[in-house]
PDB file of C-alpha atoms and ligand atoms in Angstrom:
ATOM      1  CA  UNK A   1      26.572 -28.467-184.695  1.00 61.00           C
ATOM      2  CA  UNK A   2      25.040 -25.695-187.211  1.00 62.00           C
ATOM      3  CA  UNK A   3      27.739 -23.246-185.718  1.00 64.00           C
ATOM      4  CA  UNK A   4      30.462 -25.453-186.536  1.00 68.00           C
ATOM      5  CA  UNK A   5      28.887 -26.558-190.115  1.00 67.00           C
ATOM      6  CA  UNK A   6      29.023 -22.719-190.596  1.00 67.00           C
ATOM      7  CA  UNK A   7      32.047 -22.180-189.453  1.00 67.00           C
ATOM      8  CA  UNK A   8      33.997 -24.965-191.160  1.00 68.00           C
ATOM      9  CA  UNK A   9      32.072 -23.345-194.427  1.00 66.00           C
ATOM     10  CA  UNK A  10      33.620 -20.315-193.792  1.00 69.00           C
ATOM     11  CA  UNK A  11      36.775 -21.510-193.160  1.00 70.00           C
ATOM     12  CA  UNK A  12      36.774 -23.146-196.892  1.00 66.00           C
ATOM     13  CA  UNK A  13      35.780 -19.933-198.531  1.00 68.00           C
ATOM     14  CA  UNK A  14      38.437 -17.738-196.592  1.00 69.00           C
ATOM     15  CA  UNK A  15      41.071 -20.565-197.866  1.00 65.00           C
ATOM     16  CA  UNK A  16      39.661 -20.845-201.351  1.00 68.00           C
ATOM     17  CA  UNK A  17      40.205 -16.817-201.557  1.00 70.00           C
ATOM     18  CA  UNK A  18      43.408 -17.265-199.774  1.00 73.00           C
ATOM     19  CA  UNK A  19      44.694 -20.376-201.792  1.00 79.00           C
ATOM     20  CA  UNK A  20      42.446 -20.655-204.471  1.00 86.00           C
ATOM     21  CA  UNK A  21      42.324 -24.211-206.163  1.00 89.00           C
ATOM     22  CA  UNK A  22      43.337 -24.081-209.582  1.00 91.00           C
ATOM     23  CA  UNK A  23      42.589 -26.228-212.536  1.00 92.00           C
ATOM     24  CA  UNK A  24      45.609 -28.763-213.009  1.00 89.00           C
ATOM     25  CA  UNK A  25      45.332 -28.460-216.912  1.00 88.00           C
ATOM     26  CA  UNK A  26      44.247 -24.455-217.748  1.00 90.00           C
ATOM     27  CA  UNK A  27      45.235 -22.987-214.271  1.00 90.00           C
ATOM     28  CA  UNK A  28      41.493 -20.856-214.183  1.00 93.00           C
ATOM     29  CA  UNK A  29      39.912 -21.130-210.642  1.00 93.00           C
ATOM     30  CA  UNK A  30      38.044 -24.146-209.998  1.00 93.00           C
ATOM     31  CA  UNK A  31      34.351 -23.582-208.832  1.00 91.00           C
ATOM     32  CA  UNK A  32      33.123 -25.350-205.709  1.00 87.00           C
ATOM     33  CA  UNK A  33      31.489 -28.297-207.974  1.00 90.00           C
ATOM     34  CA  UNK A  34      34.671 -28.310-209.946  1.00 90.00           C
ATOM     35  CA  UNK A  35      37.721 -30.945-208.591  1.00 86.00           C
ATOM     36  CA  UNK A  36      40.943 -31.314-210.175  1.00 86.00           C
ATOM     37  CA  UNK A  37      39.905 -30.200-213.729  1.00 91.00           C
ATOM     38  CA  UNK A  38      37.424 -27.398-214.584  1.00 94.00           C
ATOM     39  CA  UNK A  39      34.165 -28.596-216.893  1.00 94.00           C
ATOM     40  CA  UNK A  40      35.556 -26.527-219.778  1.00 92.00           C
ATOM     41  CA  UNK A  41      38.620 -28.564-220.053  1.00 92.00           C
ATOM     42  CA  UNK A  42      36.806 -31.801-218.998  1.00 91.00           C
ATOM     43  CA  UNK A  43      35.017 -31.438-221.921  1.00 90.00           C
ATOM     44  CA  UNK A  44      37.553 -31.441-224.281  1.00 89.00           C
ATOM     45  CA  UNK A  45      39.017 -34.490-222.451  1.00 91.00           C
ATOM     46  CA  UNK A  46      37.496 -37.644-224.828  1.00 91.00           C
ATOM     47  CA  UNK A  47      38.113 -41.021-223.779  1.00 91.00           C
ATOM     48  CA  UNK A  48      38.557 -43.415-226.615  1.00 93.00           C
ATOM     49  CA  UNK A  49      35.719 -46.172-226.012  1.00 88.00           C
ATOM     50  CA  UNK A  50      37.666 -48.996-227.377  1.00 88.00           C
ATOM     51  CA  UNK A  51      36.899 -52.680-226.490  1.00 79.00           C
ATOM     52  CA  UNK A  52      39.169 -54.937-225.567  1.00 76.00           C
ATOM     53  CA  UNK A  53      39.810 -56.322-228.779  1.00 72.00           C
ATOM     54  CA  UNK A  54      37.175 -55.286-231.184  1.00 76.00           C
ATOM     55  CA  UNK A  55      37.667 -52.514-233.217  1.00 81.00           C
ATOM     56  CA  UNK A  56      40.513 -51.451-231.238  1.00 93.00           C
ATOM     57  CA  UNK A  57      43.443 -50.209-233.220  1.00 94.00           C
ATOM     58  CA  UNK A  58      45.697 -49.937-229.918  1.00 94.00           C
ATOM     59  CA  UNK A  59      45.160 -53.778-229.621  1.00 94.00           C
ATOM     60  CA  UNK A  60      45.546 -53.983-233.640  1.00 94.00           C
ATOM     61  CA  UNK A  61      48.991 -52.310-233.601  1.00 94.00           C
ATOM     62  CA  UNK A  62      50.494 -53.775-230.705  1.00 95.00           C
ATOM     63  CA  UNK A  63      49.149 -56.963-230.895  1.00 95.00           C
ATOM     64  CA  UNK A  64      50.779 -57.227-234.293  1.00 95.00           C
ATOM     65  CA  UNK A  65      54.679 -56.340-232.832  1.00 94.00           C
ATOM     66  CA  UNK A  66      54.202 -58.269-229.682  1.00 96.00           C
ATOM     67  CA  UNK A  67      52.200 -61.308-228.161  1.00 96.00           C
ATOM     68  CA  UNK A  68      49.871 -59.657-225.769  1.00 96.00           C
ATOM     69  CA  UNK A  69      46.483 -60.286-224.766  1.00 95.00           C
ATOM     70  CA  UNK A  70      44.453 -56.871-224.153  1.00 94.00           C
ATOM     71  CA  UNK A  71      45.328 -53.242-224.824  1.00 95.00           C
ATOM     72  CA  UNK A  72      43.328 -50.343-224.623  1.00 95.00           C
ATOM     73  CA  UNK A  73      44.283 -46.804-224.193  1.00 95.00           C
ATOM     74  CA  UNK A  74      42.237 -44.603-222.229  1.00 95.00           C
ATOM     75  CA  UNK A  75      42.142 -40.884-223.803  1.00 95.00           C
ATOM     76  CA  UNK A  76      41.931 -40.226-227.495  1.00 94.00           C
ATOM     77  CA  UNK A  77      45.434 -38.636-228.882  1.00 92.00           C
ATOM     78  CA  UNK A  78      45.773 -35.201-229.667  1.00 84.00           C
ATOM     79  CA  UNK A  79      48.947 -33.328-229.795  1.00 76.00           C
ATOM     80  CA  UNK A  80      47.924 -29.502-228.532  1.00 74.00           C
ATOM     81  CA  UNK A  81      45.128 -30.937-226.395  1.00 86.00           C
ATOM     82  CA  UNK A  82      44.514 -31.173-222.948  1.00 91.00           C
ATOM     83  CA  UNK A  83      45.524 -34.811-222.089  1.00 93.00           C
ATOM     84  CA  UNK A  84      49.327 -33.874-223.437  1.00 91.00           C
ATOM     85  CA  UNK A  85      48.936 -30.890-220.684  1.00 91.00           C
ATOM     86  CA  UNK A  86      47.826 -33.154-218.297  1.00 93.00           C
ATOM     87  CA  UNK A  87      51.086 -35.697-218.456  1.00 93.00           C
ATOM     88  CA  UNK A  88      53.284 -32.747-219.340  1.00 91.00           C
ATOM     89  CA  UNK A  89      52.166 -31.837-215.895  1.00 91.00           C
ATOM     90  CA  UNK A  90      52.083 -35.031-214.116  1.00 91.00           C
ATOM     91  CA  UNK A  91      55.579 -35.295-215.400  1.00 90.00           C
ATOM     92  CA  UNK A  92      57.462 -32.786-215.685  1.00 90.00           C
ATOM     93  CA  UNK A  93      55.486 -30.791-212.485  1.00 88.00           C
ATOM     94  CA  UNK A  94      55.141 -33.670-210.507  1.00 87.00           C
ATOM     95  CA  UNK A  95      51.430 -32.784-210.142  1.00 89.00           C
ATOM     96  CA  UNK A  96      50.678 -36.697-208.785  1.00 90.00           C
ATOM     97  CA  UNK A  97      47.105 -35.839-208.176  1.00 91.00           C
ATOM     98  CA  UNK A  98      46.538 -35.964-211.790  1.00 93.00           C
ATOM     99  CA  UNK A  99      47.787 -39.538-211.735  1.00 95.00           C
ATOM    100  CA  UNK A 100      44.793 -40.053-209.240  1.00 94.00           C
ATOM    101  CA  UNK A 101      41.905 -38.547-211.408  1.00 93.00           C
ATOM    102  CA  UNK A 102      43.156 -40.932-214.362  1.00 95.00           C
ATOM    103  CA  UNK A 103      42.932 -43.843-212.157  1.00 96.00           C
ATOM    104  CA  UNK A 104      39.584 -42.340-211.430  1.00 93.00           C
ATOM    105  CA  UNK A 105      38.251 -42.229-214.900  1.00 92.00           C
ATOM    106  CA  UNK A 106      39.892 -45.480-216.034  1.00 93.00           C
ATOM    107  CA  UNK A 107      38.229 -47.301-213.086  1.00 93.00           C
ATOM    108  CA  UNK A 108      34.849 -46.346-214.037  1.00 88.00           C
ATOM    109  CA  UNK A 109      35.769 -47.040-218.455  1.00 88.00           C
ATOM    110  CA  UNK A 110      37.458 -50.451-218.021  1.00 90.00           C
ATOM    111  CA  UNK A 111      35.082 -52.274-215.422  1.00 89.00           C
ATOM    112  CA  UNK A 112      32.340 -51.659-217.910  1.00 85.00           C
ATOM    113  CA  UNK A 113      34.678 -53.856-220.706  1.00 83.00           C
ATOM    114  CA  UNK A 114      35.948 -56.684-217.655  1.00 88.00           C
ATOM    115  CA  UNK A 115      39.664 -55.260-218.648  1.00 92.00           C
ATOM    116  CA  UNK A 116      41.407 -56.237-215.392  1.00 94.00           C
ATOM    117  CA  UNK A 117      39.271 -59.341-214.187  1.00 93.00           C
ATOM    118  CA  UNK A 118      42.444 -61.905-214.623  1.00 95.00           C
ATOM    119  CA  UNK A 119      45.114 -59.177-214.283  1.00 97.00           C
ATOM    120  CA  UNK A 120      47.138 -60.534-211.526  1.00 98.00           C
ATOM    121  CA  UNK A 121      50.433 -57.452-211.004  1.00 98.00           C
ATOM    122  CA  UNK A 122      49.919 -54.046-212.314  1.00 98.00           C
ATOM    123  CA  UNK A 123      53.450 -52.658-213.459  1.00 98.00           C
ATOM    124  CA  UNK A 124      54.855 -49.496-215.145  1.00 97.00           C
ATOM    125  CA  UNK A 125      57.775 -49.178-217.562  1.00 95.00           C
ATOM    126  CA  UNK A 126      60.485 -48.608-215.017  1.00 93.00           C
ATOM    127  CA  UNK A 127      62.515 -45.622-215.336  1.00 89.00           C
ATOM    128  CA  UNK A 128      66.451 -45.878-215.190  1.00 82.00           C
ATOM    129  CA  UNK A 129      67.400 -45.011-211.457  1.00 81.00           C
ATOM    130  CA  UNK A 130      69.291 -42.399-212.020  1.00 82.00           C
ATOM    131  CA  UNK A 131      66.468 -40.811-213.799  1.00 82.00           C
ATOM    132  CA  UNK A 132      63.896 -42.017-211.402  1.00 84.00           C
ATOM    133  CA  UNK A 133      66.194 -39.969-208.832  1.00 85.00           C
ATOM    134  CA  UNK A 134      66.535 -37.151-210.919  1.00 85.00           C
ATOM    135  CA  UNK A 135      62.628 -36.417-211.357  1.00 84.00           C
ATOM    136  CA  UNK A 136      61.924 -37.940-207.813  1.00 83.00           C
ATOM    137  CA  UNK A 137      59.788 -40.303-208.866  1.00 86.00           C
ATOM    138  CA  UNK A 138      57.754 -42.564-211.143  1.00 90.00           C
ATOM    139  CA  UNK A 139      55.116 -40.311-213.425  1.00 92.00           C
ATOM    140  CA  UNK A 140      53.111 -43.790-213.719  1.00 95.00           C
ATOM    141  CA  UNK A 141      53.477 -44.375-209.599  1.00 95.00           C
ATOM    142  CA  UNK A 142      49.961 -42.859-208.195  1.00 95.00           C
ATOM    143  CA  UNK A 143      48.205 -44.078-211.609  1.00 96.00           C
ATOM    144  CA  UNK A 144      49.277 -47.302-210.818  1.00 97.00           C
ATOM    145  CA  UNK A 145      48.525 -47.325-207.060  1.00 97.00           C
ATOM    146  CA  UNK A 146      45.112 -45.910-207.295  1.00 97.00           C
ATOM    147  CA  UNK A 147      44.472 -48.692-210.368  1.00 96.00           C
ATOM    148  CA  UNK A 148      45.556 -51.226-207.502  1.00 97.00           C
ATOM    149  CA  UNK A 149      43.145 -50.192-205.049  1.00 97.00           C
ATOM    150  CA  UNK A 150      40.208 -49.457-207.178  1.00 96.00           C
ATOM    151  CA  UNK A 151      40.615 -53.167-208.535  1.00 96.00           C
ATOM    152  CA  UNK A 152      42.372 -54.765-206.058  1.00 96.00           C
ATOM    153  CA  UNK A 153      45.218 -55.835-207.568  1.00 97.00           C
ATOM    154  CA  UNK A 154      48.932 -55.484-206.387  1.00 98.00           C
ATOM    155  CA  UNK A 155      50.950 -52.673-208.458  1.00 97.00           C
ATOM    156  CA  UNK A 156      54.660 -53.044-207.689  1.00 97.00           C
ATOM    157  CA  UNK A 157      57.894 -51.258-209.475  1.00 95.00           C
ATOM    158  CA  UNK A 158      59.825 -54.289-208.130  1.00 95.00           C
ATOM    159  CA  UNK A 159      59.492 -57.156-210.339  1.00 97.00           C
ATOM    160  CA  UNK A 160      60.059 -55.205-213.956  1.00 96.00           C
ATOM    161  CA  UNK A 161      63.334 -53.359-213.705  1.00 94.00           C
ATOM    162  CA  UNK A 162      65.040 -51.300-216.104  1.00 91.00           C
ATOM    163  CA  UNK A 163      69.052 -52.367-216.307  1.00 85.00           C
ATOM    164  CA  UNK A 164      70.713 -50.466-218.774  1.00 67.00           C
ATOM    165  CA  UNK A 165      71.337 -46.442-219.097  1.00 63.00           C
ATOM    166  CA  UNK A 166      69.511 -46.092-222.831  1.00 57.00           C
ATOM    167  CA  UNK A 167      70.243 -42.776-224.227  1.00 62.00           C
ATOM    168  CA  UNK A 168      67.470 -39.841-225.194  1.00 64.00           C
ATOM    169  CA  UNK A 169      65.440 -41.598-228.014  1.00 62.00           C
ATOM    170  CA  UNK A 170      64.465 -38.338-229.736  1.00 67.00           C
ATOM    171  CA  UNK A 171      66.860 -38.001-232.091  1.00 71.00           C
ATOM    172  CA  UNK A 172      66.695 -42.123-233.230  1.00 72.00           C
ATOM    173  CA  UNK A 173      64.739 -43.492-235.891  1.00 75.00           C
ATOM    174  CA  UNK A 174      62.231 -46.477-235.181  1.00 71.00           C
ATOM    175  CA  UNK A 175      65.135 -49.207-235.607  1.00 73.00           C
ATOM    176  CA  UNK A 176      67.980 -48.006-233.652  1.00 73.00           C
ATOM    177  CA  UNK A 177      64.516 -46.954-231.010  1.00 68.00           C
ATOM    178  CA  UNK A 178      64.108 -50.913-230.647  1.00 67.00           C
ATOM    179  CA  UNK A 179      67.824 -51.949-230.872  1.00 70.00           C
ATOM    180  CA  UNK A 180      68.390 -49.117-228.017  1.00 68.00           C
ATOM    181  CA  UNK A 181      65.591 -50.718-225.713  1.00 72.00           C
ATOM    182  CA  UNK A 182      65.350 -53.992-226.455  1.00 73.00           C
ATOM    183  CA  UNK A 183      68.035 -55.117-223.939  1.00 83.00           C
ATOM    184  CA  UNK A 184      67.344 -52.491-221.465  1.00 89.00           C
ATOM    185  CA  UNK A 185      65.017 -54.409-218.958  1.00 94.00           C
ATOM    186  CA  UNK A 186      65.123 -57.497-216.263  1.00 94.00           C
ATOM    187  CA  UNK A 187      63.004 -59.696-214.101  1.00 96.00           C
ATOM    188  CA  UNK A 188      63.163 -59.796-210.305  1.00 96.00           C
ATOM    189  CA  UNK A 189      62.890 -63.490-209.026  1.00 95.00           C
ATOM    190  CA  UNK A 190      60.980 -64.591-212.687  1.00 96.00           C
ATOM    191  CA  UNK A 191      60.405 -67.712-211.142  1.00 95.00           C
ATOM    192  CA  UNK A 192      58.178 -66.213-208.747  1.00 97.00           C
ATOM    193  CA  UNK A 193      55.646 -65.458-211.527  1.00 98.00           C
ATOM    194  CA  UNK A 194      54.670 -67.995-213.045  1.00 98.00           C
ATOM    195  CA  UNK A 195      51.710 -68.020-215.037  1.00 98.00           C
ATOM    196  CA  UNK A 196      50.933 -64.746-213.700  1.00 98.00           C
ATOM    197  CA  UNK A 197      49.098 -62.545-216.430  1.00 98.00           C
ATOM    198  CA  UNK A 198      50.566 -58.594-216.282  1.00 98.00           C
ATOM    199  CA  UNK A 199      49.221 -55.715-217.475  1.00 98.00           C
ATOM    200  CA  UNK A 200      51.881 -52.946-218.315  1.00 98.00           C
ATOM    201  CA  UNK A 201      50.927 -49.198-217.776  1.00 98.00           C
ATOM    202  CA  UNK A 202      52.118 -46.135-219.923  1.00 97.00           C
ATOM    203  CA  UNK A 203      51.557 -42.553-220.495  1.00 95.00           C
ATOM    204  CA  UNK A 204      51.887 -42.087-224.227  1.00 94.00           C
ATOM    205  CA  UNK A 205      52.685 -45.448-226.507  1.00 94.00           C
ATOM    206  CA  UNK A 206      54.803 -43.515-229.797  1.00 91.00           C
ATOM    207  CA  UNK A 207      56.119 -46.386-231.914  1.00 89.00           C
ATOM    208  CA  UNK A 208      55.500 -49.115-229.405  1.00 91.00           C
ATOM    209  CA  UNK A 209      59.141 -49.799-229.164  1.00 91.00           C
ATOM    210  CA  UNK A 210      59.601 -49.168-225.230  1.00 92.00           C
ATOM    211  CA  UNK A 211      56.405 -51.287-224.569  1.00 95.00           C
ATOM    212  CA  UNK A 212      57.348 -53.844-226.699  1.00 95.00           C
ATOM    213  CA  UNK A 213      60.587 -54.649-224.741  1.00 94.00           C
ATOM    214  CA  UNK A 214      58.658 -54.814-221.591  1.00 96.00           C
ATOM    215  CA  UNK A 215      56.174 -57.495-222.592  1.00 97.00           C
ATOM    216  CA  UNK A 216      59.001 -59.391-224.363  1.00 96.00           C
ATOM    217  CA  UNK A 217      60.986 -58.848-221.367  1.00 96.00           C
ATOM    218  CA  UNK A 218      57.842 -60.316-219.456  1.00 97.00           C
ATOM    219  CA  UNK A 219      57.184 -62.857-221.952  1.00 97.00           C
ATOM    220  CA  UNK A 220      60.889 -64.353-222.334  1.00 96.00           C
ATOM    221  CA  UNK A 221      61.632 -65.087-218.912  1.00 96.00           C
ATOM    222  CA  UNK A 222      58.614 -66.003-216.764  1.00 97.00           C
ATOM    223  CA  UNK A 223      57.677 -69.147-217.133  1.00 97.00           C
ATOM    224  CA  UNK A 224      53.717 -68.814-219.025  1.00 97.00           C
ATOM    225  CA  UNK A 225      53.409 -65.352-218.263  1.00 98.00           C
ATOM    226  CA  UNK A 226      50.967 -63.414-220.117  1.00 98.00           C
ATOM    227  CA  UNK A 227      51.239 -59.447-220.733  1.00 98.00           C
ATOM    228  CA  UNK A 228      48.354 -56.922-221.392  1.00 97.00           C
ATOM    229  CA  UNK A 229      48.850 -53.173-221.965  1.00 97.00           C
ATOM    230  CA  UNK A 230      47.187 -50.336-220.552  1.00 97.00           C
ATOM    231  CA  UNK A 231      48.083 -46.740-222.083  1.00 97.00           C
ATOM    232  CA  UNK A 232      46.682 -43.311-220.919  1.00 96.00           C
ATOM    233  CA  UNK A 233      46.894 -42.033-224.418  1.00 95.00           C
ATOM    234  CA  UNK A 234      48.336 -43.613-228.001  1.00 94.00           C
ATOM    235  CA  UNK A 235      49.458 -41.912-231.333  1.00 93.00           C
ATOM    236  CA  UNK A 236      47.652 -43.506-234.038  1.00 87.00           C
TER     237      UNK A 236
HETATM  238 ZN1   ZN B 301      40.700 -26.108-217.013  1.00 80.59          ZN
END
């Protein structure tokens, strides 16, 4: 038993020399006590602390475009920092893991506040198809299914669907943003759902517009539905 504790050991080392695991936001070599994201950047990673309702200026802004019931966003905002690098990566890299550490730390933040006690579906803003194909998958997808488990609570991309193509929204103002997206989304079998409180996930909430059009897409055709909104990160 110690020969194969010391061999497994050494089998680890000769693959961390071999492979070395990097840090998913600076790239430096992790240490041994080090998953996923090196202390150094961990430290500069600051969750937001916001309650459910009070004091919350996520809940403040959206609450006042759309008729939800919670919203929180999990990492404070901050446009060269190391959250941005972490969903640039999960994104654009397709670096899923990170989507599992976020689950991680919002799992231990939001049981403290009760946050998803009468959450019934977890759902993400769909992508279009064809991008979904494009990029392979759903940034929000391991987020979403880690959320589920920790809480036990069904996340599905099947019952909020995206219907229309809507073009880059870079280049838009905050108007023709909510004009672009506010037909762009459908229910699956609404009657299904009734009554069934949802709580939409996101990576970065800008003006609100995309999010918006989900929970009124929610809202306007299941029968008593009620929508929440869970963000990694929010521009204030
Ligand atoms: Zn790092």
């Amino acid at each position: 038993m110690f020969l194969i504790k010391h061999l497994k050991r050494g089998y680890n080392d000769v693959l961390n020399i071999l492979y070395p695991r990097l840090c998913l936001s600076c790239s430096n070599v992790l240490y041994d006590t080090e998953t996923e994201i090196c202390h150094r950047c961990l430290s500069q990673l600051h969750l937001t602390g916001f309650d459910i309702k009070q004091n919350n200026p996520v809940y403040e802004r959206l609450s006042a475009i759309v008729n939800i019931e919670k919203a929180t966003a999990l990492f404070v905002f901050d446009k060269s920092g190391i959250v941005q690098e972490l969903i640039h990566q999960l994104k654009y890299n397709n670096h899923q893991e990170i989507g599992v550490f976020f689950a991680k730390t919002a799992f231990d933040y939001l049981t403290e506040n009760n946050f998803f006690d009468d959450i019934d579906y977890i759902v993400p803003v769909p992508l279009h198809p064809k991008k979904q194909r494009q990029r392979g998958y759903n940034q929000m997808t391991e987020f979403g299914r880690n959320l589920g488990n920790f809480f036990s609570i069904p996340y599905t991309e099947k019952i909020l669907l995206r219907k229309i193509y809507t073009e880059s929204q870079t280049k838009k103002n905050a108007l023709q943003r909510r004009e672009n997206v506010s037909k762009a989304f459908k229910i699956a079998e609404p009657e299904k759902y009734t009554g069934k409180h949802f709580v939409i996930i996101d990576d970065v909430i800008t003006t609100g517009a995309t999010i918006e059009a989900c929970a009124e897409t929610i809202l306007n055709t299941i029968p008593d539905a009620k929508v929440s909104i869970l963000a990694l990160t929010m521009v204030l």
